[in-house]
Tab-separated table of C-alpha atoms in Angstrom:
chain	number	residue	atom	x	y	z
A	1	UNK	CA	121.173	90.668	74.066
A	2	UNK	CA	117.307	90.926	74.698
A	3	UNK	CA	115.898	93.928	74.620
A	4	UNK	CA	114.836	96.073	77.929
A	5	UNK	CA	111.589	95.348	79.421
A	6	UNK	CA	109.130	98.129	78.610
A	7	UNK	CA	106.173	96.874	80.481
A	8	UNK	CA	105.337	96.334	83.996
A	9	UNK	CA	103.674	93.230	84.848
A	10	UNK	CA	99.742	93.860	86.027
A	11	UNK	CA	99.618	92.685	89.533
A	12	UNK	CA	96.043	92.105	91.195
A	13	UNK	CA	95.839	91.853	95.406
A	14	UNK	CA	93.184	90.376	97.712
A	15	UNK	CA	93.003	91.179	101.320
A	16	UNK	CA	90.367	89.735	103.474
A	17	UNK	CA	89.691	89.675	107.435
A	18	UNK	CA	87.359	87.540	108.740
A	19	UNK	CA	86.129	90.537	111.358
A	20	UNK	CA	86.129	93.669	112.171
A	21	UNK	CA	88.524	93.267	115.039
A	22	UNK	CA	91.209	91.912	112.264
A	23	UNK	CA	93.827	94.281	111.161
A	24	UNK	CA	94.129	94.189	107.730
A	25	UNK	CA	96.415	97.169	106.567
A	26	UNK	CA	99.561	94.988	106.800
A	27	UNK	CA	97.767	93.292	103.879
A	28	UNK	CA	96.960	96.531	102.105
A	29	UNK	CA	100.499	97.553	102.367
A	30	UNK	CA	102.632	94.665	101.538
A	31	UNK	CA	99.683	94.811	98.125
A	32	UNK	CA	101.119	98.617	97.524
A	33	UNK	CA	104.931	97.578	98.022
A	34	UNK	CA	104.252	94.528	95.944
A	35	UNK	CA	102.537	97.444	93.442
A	36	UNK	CA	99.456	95.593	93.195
A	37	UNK	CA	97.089	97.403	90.384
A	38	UNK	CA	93.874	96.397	91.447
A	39	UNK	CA	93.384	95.429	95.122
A	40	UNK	CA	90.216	93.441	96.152
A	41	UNK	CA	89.297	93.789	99.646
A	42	UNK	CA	86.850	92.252	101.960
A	43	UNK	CA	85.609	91.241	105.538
A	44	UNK	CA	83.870	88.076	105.320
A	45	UNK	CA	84.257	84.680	107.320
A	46	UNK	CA	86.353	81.967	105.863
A	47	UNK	CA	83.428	79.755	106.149
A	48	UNK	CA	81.701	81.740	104.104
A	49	UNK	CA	81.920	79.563	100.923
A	50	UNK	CA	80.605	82.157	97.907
A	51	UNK	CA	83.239	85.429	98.655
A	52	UNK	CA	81.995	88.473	95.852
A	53	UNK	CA	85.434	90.473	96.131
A	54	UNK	CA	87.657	86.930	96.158
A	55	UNK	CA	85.751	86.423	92.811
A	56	UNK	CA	86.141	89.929	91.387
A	57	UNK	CA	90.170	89.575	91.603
A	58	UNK	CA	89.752	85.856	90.031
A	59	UNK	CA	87.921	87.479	86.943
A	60	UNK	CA	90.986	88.958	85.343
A	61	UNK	CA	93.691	86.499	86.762
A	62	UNK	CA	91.342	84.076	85.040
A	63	UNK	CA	91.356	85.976	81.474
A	64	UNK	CA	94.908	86.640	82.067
A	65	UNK	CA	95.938	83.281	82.144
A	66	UNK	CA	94.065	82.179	79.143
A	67	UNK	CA	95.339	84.669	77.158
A	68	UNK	CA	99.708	84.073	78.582
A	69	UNK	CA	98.739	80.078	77.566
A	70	UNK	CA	99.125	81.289	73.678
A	71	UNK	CA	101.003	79.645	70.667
A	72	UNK	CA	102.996	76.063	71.690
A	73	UNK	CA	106.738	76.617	71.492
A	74	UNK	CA	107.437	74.395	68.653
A	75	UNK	CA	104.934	76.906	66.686
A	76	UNK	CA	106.386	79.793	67.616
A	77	UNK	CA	109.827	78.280	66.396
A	78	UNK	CA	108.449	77.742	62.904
A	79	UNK	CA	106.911	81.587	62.719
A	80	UNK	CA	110.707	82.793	63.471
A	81	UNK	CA	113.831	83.276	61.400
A	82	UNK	CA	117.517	84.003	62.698
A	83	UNK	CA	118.156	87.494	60.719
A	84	UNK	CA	122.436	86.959	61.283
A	85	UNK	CA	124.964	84.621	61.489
A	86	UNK	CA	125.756	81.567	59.988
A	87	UNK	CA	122.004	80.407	60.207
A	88	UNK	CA	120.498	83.452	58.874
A	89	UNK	CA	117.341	82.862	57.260
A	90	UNK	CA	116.627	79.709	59.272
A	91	UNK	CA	114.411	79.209	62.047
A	92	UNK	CA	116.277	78.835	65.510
A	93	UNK	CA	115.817	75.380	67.268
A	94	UNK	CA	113.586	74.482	70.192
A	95	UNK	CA	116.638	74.534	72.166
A	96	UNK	CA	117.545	78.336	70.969
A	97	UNK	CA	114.379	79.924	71.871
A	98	UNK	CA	113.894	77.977	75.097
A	99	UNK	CA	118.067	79.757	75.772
A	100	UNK	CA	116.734	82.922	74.582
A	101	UNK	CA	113.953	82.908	77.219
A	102	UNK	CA	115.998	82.161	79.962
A	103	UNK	CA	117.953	84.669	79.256
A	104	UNK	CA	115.896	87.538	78.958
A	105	UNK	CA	114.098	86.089	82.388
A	106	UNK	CA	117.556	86.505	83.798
A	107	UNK	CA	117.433	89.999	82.701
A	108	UNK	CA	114.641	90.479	83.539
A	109	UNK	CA	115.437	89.696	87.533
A	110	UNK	CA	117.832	92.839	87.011
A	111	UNK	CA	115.395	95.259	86.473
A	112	UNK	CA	112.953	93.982	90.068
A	113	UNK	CA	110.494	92.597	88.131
A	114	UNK	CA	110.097	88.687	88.430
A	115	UNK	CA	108.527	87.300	85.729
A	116	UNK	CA	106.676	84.324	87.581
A	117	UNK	CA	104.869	85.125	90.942
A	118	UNK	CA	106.757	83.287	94.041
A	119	UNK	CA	105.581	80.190	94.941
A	120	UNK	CA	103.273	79.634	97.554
A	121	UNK	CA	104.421	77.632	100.367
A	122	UNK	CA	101.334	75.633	102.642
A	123	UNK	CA	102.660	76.251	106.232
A	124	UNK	CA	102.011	73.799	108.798
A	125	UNK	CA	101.505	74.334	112.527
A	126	UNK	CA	104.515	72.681	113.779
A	127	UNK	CA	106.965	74.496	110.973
A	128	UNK	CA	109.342	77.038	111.777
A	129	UNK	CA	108.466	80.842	110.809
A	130	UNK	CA	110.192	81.749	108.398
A	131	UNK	CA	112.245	85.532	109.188
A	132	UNK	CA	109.568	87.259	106.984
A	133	UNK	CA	106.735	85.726	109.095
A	134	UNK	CA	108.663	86.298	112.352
A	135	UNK	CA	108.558	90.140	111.264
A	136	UNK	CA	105.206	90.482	110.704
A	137	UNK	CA	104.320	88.673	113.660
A	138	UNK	CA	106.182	91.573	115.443
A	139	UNK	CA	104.696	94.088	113.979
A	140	UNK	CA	101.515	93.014	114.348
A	141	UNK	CA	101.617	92.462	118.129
A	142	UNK	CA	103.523	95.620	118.914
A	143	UNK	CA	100.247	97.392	117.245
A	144	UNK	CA	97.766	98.706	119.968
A	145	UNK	CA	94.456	96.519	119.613
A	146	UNK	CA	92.068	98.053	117.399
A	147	UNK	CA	89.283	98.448	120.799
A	148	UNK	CA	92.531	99.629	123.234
A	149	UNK	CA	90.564	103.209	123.448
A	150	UNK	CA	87.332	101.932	123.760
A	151	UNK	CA	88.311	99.705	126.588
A	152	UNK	CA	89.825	102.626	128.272
């Protein structure tokens, strides 16, 4: 049985509006629910090809995932050795620690933390919305405009 997770993955958010007019806490707080650590935020133009804030969240991402690319598997297999059972004293198989992995990433789903980020899906114009994107659609056009007083 793998042991309990003891450590919460470190989650980094980026939320960005192109103007002021935007509303951008729906970002912010799907970032807190999603218990973001860091949060990057910025108003800039998506044409705007050099974003400063975009590039601040990259930073660590970037030295995150060069440091969770580590040891090959097959290495790590060799460094290893089964303490019980019939093998004791051996190193487990490919196979084994692959098994092992899986499991504990099944476990893992038990306590709410995923450990791979959900995949990212490209939405084209003429696709259905999906329920989640149907709800924020709602919320976001039962909000009063941002310039509803000013109009006034």
């Amino acid at each position: 049985m793998p042991a309990p997770r003891t450590e919460r993955p470190v989650r980094i958010g980026y939320a960005r509006t192109s103007t002021a007019r935007q509303e951008r806490a729906s970002q912010l707080e799907a970032l807190h629910r999603a218990e973001c650590h860091k949060v990057f935020k910025e108003q800039i133009s998506t044409r705007v090809k050099v974003r400063p804030e975009l590039e601040k969240a990259l930073k660590p991402a970037r030295q995150f995932k060069e440091a969770d690319k580590g040891v090959p598997v097959p290495e790590i297999v060799k460094k290893l050795t089964i303490k019980v059972g019939k093998n004791a004293g051996k190193s487990p198989s490919v196979a084994s620690l692959y098994r092992a992995l899986a499991e504990a990433e099944a476990a893992a789903v038990h306590d709410g933390l995923p450990l791979r980020p959900k995949p990212v899906r490209i939405r084209r114009p003429e696709d259905p919305l999906t329920p989640e994107e149907i709800d924020l659609r709602e919320r976001l056009q039962s909000q009063p405009h941002p310039n509803a007083q000013i109009r006034s």
